Structure formats: structure tokens, C-alpha cells
XYZ file of C-alpha atoms in Angstrom:
597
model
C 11.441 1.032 -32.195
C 12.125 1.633 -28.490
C 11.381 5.271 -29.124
C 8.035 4.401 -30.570
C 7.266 1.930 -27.516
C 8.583 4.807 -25.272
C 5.342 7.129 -26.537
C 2.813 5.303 -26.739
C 3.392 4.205 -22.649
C 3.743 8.062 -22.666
C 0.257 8.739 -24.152
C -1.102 5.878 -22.632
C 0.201 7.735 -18.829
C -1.700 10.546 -19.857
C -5.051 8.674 -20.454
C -4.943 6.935 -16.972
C -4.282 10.087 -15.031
C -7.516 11.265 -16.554
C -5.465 14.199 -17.443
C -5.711 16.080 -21.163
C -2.296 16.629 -22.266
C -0.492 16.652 -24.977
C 2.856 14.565 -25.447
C 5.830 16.055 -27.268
C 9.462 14.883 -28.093
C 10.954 18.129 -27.318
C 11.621 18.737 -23.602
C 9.684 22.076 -22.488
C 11.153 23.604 -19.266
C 8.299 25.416 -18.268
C 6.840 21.849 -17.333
C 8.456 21.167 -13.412
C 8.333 18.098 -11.734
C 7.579 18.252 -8.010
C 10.974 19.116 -6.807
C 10.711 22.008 -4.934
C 14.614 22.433 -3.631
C 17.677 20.885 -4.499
C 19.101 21.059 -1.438
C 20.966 17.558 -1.305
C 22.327 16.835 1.537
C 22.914 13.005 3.454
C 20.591 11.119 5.672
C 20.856 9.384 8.749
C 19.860 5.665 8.436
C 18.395 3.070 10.649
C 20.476 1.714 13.148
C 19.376 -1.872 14.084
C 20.233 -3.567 17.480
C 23.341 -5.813 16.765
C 22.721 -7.815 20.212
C 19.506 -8.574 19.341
C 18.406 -12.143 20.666
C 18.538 -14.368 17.478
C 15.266 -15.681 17.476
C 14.411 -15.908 13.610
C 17.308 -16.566 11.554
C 18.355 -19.050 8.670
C 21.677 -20.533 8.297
C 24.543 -19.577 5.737
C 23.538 -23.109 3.700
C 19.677 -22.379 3.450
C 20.061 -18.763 2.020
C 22.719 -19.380 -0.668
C 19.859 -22.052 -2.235
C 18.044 -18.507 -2.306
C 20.528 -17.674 -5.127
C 19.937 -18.871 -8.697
C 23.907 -19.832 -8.711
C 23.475 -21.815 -5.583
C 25.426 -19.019 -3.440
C 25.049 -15.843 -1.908
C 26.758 -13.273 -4.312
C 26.709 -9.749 -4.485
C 23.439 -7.802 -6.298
C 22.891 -11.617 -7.351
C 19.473 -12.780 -8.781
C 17.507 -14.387 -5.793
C 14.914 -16.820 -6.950
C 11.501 -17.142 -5.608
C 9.786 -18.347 -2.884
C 7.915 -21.511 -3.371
C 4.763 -20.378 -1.839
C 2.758 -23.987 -2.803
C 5.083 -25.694 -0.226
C 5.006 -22.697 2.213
C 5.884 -24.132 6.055
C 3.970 -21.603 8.191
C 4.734 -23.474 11.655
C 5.658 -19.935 13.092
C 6.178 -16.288 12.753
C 9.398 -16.699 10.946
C 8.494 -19.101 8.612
C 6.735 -15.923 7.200
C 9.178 -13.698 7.414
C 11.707 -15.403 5.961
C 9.036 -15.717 3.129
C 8.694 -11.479 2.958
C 12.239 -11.608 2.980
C 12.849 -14.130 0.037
C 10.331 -12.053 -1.992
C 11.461 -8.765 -1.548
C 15.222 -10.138 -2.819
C 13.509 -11.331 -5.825
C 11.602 -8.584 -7.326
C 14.442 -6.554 -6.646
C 16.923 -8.657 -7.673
C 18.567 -7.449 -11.576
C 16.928 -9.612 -14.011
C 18.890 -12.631 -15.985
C 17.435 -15.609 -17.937
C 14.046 -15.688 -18.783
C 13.469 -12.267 -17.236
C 15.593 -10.210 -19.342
C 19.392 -8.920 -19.117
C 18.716 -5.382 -18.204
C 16.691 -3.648 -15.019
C 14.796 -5.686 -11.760
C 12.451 -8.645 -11.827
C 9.656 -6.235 -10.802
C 10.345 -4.347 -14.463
C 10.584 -7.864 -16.005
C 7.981 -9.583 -18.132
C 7.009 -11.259 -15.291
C 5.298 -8.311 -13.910
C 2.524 -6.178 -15.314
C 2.188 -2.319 -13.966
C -1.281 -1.752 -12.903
C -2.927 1.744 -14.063
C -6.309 3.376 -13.918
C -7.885 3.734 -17.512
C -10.699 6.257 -18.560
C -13.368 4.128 -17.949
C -13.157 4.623 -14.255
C -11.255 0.983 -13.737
C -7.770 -0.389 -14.129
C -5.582 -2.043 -16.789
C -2.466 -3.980 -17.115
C 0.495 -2.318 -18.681
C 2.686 -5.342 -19.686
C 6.601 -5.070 -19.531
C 7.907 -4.947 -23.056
C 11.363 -3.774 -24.055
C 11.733 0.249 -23.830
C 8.485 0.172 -21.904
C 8.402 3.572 -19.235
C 6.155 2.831 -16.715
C 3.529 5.578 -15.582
C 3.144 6.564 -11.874
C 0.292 8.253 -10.030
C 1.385 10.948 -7.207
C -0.994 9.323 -4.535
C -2.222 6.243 -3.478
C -6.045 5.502 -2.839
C -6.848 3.960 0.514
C -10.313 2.999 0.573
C -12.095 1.137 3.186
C -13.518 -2.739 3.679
C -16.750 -1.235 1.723
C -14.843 0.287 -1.099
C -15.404 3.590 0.522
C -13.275 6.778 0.715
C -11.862 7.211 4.335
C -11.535 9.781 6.585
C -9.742 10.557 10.199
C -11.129 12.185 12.662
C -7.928 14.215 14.512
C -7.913 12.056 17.048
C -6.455 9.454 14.888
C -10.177 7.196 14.758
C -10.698 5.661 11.248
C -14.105 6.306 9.445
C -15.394 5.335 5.831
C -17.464 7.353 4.667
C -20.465 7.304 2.179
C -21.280 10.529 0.355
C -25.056 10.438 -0.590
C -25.873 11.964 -3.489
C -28.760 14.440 -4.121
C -32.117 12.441 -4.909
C -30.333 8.729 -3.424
C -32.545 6.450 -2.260
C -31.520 5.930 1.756
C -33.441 3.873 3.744
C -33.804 4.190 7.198
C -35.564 1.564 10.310
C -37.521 3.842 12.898
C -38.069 3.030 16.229
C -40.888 0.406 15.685
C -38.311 -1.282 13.258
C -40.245 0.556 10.292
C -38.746 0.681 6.933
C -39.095 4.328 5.671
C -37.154 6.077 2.991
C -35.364 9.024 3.950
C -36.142 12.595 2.998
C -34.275 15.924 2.343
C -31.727 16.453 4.740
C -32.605 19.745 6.457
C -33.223 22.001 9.795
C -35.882 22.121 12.167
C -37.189 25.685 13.442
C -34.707 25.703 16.219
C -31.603 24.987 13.144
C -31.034 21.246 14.762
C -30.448 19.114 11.639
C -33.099 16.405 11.749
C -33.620 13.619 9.012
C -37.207 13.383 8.255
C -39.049 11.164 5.786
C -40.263 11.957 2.650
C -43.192 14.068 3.863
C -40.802 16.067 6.055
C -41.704 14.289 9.311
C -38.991 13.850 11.507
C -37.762 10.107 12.011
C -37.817 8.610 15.058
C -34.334 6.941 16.499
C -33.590 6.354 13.266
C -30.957 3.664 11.914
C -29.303 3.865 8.924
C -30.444 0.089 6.808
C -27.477 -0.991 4.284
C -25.527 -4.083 4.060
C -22.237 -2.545 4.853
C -19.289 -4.373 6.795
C -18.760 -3.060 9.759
C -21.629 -0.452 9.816
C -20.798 1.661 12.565
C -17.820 2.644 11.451
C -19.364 4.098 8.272
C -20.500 7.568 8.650
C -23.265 8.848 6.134
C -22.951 12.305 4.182
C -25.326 14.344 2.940
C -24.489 17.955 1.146
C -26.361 20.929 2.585
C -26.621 24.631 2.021
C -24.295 24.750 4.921
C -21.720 21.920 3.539
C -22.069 18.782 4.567
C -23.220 17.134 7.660
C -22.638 13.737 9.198
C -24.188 10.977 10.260
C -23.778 7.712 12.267
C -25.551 4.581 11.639
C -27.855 5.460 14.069
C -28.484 8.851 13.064
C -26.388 11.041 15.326
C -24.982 13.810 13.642
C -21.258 13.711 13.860
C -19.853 17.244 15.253
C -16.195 16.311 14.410
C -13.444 17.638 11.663
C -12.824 14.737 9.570
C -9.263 14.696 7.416
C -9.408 13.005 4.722
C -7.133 9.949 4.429
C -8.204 8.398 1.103
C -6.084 10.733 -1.521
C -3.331 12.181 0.724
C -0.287 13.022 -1.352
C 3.425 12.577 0.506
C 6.843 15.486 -0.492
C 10.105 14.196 0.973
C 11.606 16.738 2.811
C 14.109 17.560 -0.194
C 10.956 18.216 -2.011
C 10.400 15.549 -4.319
C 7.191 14.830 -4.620
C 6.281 10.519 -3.432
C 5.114 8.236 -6.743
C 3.369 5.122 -6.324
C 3.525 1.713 -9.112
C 0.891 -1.009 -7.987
C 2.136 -4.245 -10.018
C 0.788 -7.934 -10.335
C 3.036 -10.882 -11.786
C 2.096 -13.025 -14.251
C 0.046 -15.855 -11.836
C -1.931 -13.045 -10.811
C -2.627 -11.234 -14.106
C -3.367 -15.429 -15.510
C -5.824 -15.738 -12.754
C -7.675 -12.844 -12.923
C -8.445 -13.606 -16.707
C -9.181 -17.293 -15.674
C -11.523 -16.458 -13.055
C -13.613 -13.565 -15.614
C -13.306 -16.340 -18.339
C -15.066 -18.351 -15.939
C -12.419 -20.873 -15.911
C -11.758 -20.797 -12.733
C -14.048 -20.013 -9.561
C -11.951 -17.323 -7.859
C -13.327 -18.253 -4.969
C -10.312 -17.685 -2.766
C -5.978 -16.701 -4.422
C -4.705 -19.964 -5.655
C -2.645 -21.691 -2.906
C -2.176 -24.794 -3.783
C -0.363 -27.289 -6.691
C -3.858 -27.972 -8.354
C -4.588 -24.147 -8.185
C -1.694 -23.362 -10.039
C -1.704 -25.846 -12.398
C -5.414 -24.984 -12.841
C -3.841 -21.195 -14.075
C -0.474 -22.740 -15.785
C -3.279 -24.823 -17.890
C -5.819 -21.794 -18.807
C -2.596 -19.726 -19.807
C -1.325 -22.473 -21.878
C -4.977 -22.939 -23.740
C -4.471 -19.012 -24.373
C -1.231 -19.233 -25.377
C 0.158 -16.968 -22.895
C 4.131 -17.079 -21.910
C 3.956 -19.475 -19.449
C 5.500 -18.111 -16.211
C 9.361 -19.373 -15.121
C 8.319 -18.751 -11.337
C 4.768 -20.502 -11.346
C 5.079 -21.503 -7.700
C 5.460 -17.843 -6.343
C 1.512 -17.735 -7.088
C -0.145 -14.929 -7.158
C 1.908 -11.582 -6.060
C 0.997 -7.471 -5.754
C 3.518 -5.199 -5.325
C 2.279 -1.793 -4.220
C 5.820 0.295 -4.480
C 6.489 4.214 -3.556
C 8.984 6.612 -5.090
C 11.232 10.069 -5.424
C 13.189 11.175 -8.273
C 16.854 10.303 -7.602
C 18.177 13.411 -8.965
C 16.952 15.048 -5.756
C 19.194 13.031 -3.816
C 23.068 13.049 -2.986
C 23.787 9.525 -4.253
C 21.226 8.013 -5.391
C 23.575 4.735 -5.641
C 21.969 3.214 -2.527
C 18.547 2.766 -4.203
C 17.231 0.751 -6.712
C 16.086 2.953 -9.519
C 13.678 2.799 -12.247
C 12.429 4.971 -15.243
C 9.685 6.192 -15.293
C 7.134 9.033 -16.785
C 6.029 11.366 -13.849
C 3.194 14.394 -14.417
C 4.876 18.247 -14.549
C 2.674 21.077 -12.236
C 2.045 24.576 -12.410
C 4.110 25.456 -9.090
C 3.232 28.776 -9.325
C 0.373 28.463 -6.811
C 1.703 27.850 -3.096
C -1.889 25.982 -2.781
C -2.485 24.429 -6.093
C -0.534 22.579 -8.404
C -2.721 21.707 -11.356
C -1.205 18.653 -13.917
C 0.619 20.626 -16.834
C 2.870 17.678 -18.884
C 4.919 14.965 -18.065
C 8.478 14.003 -17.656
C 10.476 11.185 -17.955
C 13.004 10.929 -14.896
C 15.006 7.831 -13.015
C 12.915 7.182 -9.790
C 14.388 5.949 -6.455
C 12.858 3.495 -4.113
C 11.911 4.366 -1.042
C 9.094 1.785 0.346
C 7.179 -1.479 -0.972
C 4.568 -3.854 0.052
C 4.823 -7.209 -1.123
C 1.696 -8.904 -1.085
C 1.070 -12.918 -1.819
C -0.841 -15.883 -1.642
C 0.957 -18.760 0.118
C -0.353 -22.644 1.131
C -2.961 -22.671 4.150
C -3.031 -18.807 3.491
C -5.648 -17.116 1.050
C -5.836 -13.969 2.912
C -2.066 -13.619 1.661
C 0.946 -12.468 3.889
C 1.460 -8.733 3.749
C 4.809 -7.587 4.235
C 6.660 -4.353 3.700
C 9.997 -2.624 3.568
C 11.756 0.652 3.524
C 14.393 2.527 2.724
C 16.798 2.985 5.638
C 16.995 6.522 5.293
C 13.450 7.283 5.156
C 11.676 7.974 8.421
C 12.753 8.024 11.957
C 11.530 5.093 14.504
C 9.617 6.192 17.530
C 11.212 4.429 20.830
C 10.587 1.209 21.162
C 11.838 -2.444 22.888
C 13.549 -5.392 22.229
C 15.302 -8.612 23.841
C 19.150 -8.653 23.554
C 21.459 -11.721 23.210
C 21.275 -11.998 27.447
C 17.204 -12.036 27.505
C 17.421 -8.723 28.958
C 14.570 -6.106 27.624
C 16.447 -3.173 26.096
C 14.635 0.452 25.380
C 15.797 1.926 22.194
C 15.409 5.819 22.556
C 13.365 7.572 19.629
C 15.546 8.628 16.423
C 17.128 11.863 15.972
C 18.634 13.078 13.175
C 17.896 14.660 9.432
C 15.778 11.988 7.270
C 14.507 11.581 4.232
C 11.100 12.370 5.464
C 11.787 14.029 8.958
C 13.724 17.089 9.189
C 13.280 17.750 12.891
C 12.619 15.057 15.351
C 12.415 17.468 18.333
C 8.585 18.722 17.357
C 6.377 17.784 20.001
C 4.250 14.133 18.947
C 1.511 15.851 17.417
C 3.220 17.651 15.093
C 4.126 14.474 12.830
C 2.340 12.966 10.480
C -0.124 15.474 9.567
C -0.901 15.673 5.924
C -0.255 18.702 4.316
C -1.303 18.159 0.841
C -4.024 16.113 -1.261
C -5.033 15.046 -4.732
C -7.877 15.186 -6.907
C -9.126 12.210 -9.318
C -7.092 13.894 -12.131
C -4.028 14.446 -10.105
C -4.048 18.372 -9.062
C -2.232 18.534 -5.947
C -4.100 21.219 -3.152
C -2.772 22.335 0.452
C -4.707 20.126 2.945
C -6.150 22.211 5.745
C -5.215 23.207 8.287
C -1.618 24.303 6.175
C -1.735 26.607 3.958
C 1.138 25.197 1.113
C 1.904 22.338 -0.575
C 4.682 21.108 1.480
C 6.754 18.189 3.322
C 5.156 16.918 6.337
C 7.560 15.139 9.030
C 6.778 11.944 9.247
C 7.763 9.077 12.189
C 7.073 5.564 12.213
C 5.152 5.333 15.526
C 5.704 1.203 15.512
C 9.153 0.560 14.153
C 8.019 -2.564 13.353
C 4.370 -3.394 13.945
C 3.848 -3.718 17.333
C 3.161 -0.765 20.409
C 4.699 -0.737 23.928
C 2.274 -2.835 26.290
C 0.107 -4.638 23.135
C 0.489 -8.741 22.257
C 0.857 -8.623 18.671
C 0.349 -12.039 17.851
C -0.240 -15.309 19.507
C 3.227 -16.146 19.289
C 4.968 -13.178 20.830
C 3.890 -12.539 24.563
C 5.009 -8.992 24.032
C 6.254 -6.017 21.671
C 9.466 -6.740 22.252
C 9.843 -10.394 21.860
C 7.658 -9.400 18.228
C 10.101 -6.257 17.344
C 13.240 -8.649 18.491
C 12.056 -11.487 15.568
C 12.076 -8.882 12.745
C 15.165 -7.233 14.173
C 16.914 -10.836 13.887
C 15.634 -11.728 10.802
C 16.889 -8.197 9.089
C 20.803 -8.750 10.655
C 20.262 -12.373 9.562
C 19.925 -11.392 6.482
C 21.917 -8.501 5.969
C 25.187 -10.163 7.456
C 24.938 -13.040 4.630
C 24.608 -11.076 1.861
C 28.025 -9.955 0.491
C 29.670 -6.482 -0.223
C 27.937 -3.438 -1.120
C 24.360 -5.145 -2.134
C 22.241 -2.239 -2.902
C 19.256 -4.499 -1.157
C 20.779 -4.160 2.081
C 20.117 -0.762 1.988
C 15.982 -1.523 2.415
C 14.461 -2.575 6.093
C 11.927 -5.574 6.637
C 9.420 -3.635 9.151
C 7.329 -6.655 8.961
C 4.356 -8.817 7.561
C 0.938 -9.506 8.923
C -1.487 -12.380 8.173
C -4.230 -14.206 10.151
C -4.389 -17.425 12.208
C -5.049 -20.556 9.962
C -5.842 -18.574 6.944
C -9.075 -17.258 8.354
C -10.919 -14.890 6.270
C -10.237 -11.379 8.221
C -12.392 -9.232 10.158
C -10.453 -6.142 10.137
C -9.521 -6.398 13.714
C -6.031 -6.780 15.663
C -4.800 -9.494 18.028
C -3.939 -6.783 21.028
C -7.690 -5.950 20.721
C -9.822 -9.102 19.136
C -7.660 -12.244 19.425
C -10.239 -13.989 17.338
C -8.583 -16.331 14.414
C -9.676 -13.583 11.695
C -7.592 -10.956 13.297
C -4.508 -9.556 12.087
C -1.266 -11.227 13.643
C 2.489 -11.193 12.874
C 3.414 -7.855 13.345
C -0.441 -7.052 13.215
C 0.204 -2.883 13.266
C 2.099 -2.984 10.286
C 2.233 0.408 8.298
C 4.802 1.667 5.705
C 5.799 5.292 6.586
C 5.262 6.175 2.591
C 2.095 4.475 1.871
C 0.336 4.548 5.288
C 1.880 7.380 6.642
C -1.267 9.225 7.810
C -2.850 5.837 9.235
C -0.447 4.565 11.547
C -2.683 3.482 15.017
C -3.288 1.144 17.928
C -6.369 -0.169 15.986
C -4.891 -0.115 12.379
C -3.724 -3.230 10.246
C -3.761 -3.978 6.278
C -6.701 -5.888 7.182
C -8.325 -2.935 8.417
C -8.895 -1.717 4.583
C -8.312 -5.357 2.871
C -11.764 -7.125 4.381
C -15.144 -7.299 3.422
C -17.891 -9.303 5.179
C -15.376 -11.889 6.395
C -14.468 -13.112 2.794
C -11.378 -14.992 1.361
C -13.029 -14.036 -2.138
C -9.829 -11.862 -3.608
C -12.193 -8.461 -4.482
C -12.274 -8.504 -0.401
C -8.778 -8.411 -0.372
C -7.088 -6.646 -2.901
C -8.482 -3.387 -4.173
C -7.890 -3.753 -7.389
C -8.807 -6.953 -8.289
C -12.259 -6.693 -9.096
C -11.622 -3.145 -10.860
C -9.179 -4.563 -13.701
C -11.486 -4.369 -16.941
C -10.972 -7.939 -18.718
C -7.640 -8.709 -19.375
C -7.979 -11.492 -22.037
C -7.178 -9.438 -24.776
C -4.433 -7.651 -23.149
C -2.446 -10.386 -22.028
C -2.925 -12.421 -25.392
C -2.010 -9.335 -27.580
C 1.430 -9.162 -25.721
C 1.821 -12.126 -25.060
């Protein structure tokens, strides 16, 4: 039976890549998976400041009622936030929350959630997957279920739009206007005029012009974007394409694109992603496209969930053991663990992975599949908690993954201490003596059905180094929050938090093996605007540690200016299609979740 089960998840991973393959028991070895060396060898590993002023901590008492036994134990099953009685007086209050949440889902499952594999593999969570429709599904987590992985992450904009970098590190969405598109344009006496082919004048300046070829005057691009002038408007020529700001400037710049990057650890694995939801989530999405609910805002409160627990019930879902985490995403990156040493420092998973044609240097094109044991290298954990709708976005890492850049913090005499930038050979950094411009430049990208091409200006599909430019969300000289006065009193809460943590939990515990970097939100639970504190200290700005990037998932989007909320907002709206990506692109899930239920 678990063979069976095994694939039709198989088949099914071959339908959401958008790939035409066929699946077949027998393993063919001309099928690779995106390993290019085996070169194993050992990685260096964060080192955190042990003197670190202990400014967010919990005592021994608190965290051992973490523990579903009542005491810290080790690899024991943490239990879940309650995120309906959520304190959020201060900074820690939500980091202790990240914290909490990351034990859980990683935690090995018992009880209700199974006796083999994590929570995040459990029931409890659903793997989310594109279908052939264009949207997304829910895979739910039955026994001998392998989940599917995609080798790159999307990261659209606030308007749902791919996005680009300019090399100067300035973010840019960008709309691609297709041939015969209606654009409308406002001249300079505030005229409404529909735009025309986009095309040369006699001197080869690129003009747009209406529809009977007259050139528009200080024209303005007329569209109900957020944030409008930081979308720049395509249009495909005989030349290639040319760009355009709102106000009609072409844009003379060499944009990278930043929406389908792909990531190779430097052993050569190539990075997988898993985007989950739990069960509250997956039980409020259908409620809200039932129409049960409003869906105005995530549940965060004891009528909201008890709203959900009640629609479930009337469906006769499996109602949830941990109702009061609410709702939760998990966005979660990858490598196989055979490419590693000792893969006994990571928690694993199974998984089916897509096979290339390696053949090319440039171009790997999608040949089969494989199933393989994956390692862990990063996560986001994403949820709704009381008083906050916009959700608290946290993330961790792998303590072997990327090098920090040099940054400060406040030791147990209130002293500021410099830490100097990482050396050493990492998991995604093989040589931390390049000059700063030389990291984290993508080398590689992927197409809508997964074929993997060389990124210009390289030549190969290859490992990039990468370095995580804020350790842990916040840059020399920037307020981060309205709680911090400065990077270093920010850096030195995460720093205590993480020893907190890691000196109460016993033995070898695989999870001490994975860094807190950090976890953004906004003031009050404002809706956000996509802005930081340092630069906009406005109550919809990102706080916490408000430059928060993962060096696997945002690797190529790490910036002064740059926050979750830069992508997750849209027109200043709690409404949870402005926040999460893929909420409004699931395809009903009524059926789904009542067929396995």
C-alpha cells in the first residue's frame, strides 16, 4: 500500500513541475540529481558571542512547560505556541514565540501526530504545490506520502509581480506588457490616452506615442499598483525589451532578475524548497472560499478559531490537536544529505527531487525524478498571533550554512563588542577573502517548468558564495525597531535568546544545530507598507529585526531597504492574499481536505 501511495505523490510531483515525464519503478542512472561533486568535506559553524548581555531569555521552569512531558529532554516533542494568548509587550515576547515554533515543527512526531518523522511531515501539515492549472494545491500528509520539491523559490513583489535588481542592489517589480495590452497613459494636461506601439523616433530615441503614433507628452503611466514607482513597465521590441518608469523615462540599467533565482551549495547540491500550511490554515482557507468566514484579516483570536474549529467540524474534517497555534506557513529550503559528511546534524526528510541533463555547462533541462533523503538547511516560520494579523515572520538556519558579515553586539559589561567577518569553508561560501562584490551574485535561474540556465554574467551553472550581510537583521548605524536604540542592542536580543535556548536544551539535540537570525512584524498589528523602521518609522513598517533575510531563500535580496514586508504588502491590507503569496492561488480546497480527511 505504501508503495502505491509512494507513486501516485510521484506522478502527482511530475504534474506540478509542469514537467512531462514519465515515472518508473526501476532506478535509471542516466537520470542525475544536481550534485555536481562529492567532495565531502566539514564546515565551519557559527560561533555565537557567549558574553552576550542577557537581555531576552526565559528561565529553566518556563521552557520545560515547552515540552509535552513537562521537561526539557533530548530531541523531545515541543508543543506549540499558544498564539490566541500571545503577550507581545516587547521584542522578546516574539522571539521566544519564533523560537517555540521552530522546536515544534521540528520536533519528531508522537501522539496524535504520528510515531515516525517531524511535526512539519505530520498530518498536521499539508505540502503546498503548484498544479497544472497555473495555481496551487494541498498535498495532505498520509502514511508513505514523499513530498515533491521545486528547485527555486518565486519571489514576487507587493503587486504579484516578477522582480528584478538592478546591480546596484535597488529592488524593482516589473510588469511585462504584452503585445496588443491595453496601457493607459495621463499626458501632461492630465489626459487619459491609450498607449500605442512602442517604437523609435527618426533620431532612434524610444518614444511612447499614442495610438496614432503621436508622441505623448510627459507621460505617466495610470494603474492602480502599490507603490507605483517602484514598478517599471516592459514592452518587447525588435531590439529586446525596453523599460519604463511610471513616468515614462526609459530605464538605461541591467536589471537581474530576482524572481526565479536557483541556489547550488558549494558541494554542489542543488537548494530545494517545501512551502507548507497546517491544518488552521488549510481549515481557513476553505472557510473563507466557502464563504463561511470573511477572511478579512488571519484568525487571531479565540472566536476566530473557534469560528474555523466549528466549519471543520460541520465538514467533518480531523479536528486539529494544536488549534491555538492558528494559522502557520512554513516556507523550508533543502540539499540532499548524501552530499554531505554527516548528515547527522540535520533534520532530514524524503523526498522526490527532478533528475537534469548535466551535460550542458549552461542548461540543465528536467529529465526524471529521484527519490533521495533531504537535509535542512533554512526555514521561515510564518504565523498569525493575538493583536497581530500581519503575522510574525521569523527564520532560521543551519549553522554551517553561510558566513556572517561583521557586525556588533553588547557583552555581559554593557561594553559594545565588534565581531570580525567569518572566515572559513561553509556550506555556501568557499572563500571569504573575495572582495564584497563578489558574493551573492546569482549564477543560475529557472524556468516555469524547472530547466535550470547560467544567469549572466557567468557562464555555468554553478555555486555562488554567499554571506549574510546582517547576521541577524539589523546594519551597523540603522535603528531597527522602536525598541532597540541600535544594531547592536537588536543583534545582542537574538544572540541571547539563541544561547538561552541552546544551553537548556539537553545533549546532542539535533535542533541546536539551527540559528534563530530573527523575526520581523509591525507596530500594533498595522497593516504594512513595505517600508523599514531605520528608514519610515511609521506603525506599518517592518520592526523586530526589520532586515531580516534567510541566506537560502533571500540570498540575492539581502539590503538596507529590504524586509519580508517588502514582497508580503499590498495597498496597506491585513486581507491574507496581501500577505501570503499563496493564499489566494490555492484552487478550492473543500474537496481535498474532506477526501483525506
Amino acid at each position: 500500500m505504501n508503495k502505491m501511495k509512494n507513486t501516485i505523490i510521484a506522478i502527482l510531483f511530475l504534474t506540478v513541475t509542469g514537467a512531462v515525464l514519465l515515472w518508473s519503478a526501476c532506478k535509471d542512472n542516466s537520470k542525475k540529481p544536481a550534485v555536481l561533486s562529492q567532495n565531502k568535506t566539514a564546515y565551519s559553524t557559527i560561533q555565537l558571542p557567549q558574553d552576550a548581555l542577557s537581555t531576552c531569555t526565559i528561565p529553566q521552569d518556563t521552557f520545560n512547560t515547552w515540552f509535552l512531558t513537562g521537561k526539557a529532554t533530548e530531541n523531545g516533542h515541543v508543543t506549540p505556541a499558544n498564539s490566541i494568548t500571545f503577550g507581545h509587550q516587547n521584542n522578546c515576547d516574539f522571539y521566544q514565540w519564533s523560537e517555540r515554533m521552530f522546536l515544534w515543527v521540528t520536533s519528531p512526531n508522537t501522539g496524535e501526530y504520528g510515531s515516525t518523522g517531524r511535526v512539519l511531515e505530520s498530518p498536521v501539515f499539508y505540502t503546498v504545490a503548484p498544479d497544472t492549472s497555473g495555481g496551487m494545491t494541498l498535498i495532505k500528509h498520509l502514511p508513505g506520502t514523499i513530498l515533491p520539491v521545486v528547485p527555486a523559490l518565486k519571489k514576487n513583489g507587493p503587486n504579484r509581480l516578477p522582480l528584478f535588481s538592478d546591480r546596484k542592489g535597488h529592488l524593482f517589480e516589473v510588469w511585462f506588457h504584452k503585445a496588443g495590452e491595453k496601457v493607459l497613459v495621463k499626458n501632461s494636461s492630465g489626459k487619459i490616452i491609450e498607449l500605442g506601439p512602442v517604437g523609435k523616433d527618426a533620431k532612434g530615441i524610444i518614444l511612447l506615442k499614442d495610438k496614432q503614433g503621436v508622441a505623448i507628452e510627459k507621460p505617466q503611466f495610470v494603474t492602480k499598483l502599490t507603490n507605483p514607482k517602484n514598478v517599471i513597465h516592459a514592452f518587447a521590441t525588435s531590439n529586446g525589451n525596453v523599460f519604463f518608469d511610471m513616468n515614462g523615462n526609459q530605464v538605461e540599467t541591467e536589471l537581474a532578475q530576482a524572481t526565479q533565482d536557483a541556489l547550488m551549495a558549494q558541494n554542489g547540491s542543488l537548494v530545494y524548497y517545501i512551502t507548507f500550511v497546517n491544518d488552521m490554515y488549510a481549515y481557513f482557507l476553505a472557510a473563507v472560499q466557502a464563504k463561511y468566514m470573511s477572511g478579512y484579516q488571519f484568525p487571531t483570536t479565540l472566536s476566530g478559531r473557534d469560528s474555523i474549529m466549528a466549519y471543520a467540524k460541520q465538514q467533518g474534517y480531523s479536528l486539529p490537536p494544536d488549534s491555538n497555534a492558528l494559522a502557520i506557513e512554513l516556507k523550508t529550503s533543502w540539499i540532499i544529505a548524501d552530499s554531505l559528511s554527516d548528515a547527522s546534524g540535520f533534520v532530514t526528510i524524503d523526498a522526490i527531487i527532478p533528475t537534469y541533463n548535466t551535460s550542458s555547462p549552461s542548461e540543465w533541462p528536467v529529465t526524471g525524478q529521484q527519490q533521495v533523503k533531504l537535509a535542512l538547511v533554512g526555514m521561515h516560520v510564518v504565523g498569525s498571533v493575538a493583536g497581530h494579523p500581519e503575522m510574525i515572520w521569523a527564520t532560521f538556519e543551519h549553522n554551517s550554512n553561510t558566513p556572517n558579515a561583521s557586525y556588533q553586539y553588547i557583552d555581559s559589561n554593557k561594553i559594545v563588542q565588534t565581531v570580525p567577518a567569518d572566515k572559513g569553508n561553509w556550506l555556501f561560501n568557499s572563500n571569504t577573502s573575495l572582495p564584497a562584490d563578489s558574493f551573492n551574485n546569482p549564477h543560475m535561474t529557472a524556468d516555469s517548468v524547472n530547466t535550470l540556465f547560467a544567469e549572466a554574467p557567468y557562464t555555468t551553472i554553478s555555486a555562488s558564495n554567499t554571506l549574510r550581510l546582517f547576521p541577524f537583521g539589523a546594519a551597523f548605524n540603522l535603528v531597527p525597531n522602536q525598541q532597540d536604540t541600535s544594531a547592536s542592542a537588536s543583534n545582542t536580543e537574538v544572540i541571547s535568546i539563541n544561547n538561552n535556548i541552546m544551553g537548556m536544551i539537553p545533549g546532542n539535540d539535533i535542533r541546536k544545530n539551527y540559528v534563530f537570525i530573527g523575526a520581523t512584524w509591525t507596530n500594533s498589528g498595522t497593516a504594512p507598507n513595505g517600508n523599514v523602521y531605520s528608514s519610515d518609522p511609521s506603525k506599518g513598517s517592518a520592526i523586530g529585526t526589520s532586515l531580516l533575510a534567510n541566506s537560502t531563500m533571500e540570498t540575492y535580496l539581502q539590503g538596507t531597504a529590504f524586509s519580508c514586508f517588502t514582497c508580503h504588502n499590498n495597498n496597506n491590507s491585513l486581507a491574507p492574499g496581501a500577505l501570503s503569496h499563496i493564499f489566494d492561488s490555492i484552487n478550492p480546497v473543500k474537496n481535498i481536505l474532506k477526501k483525506m480527511k
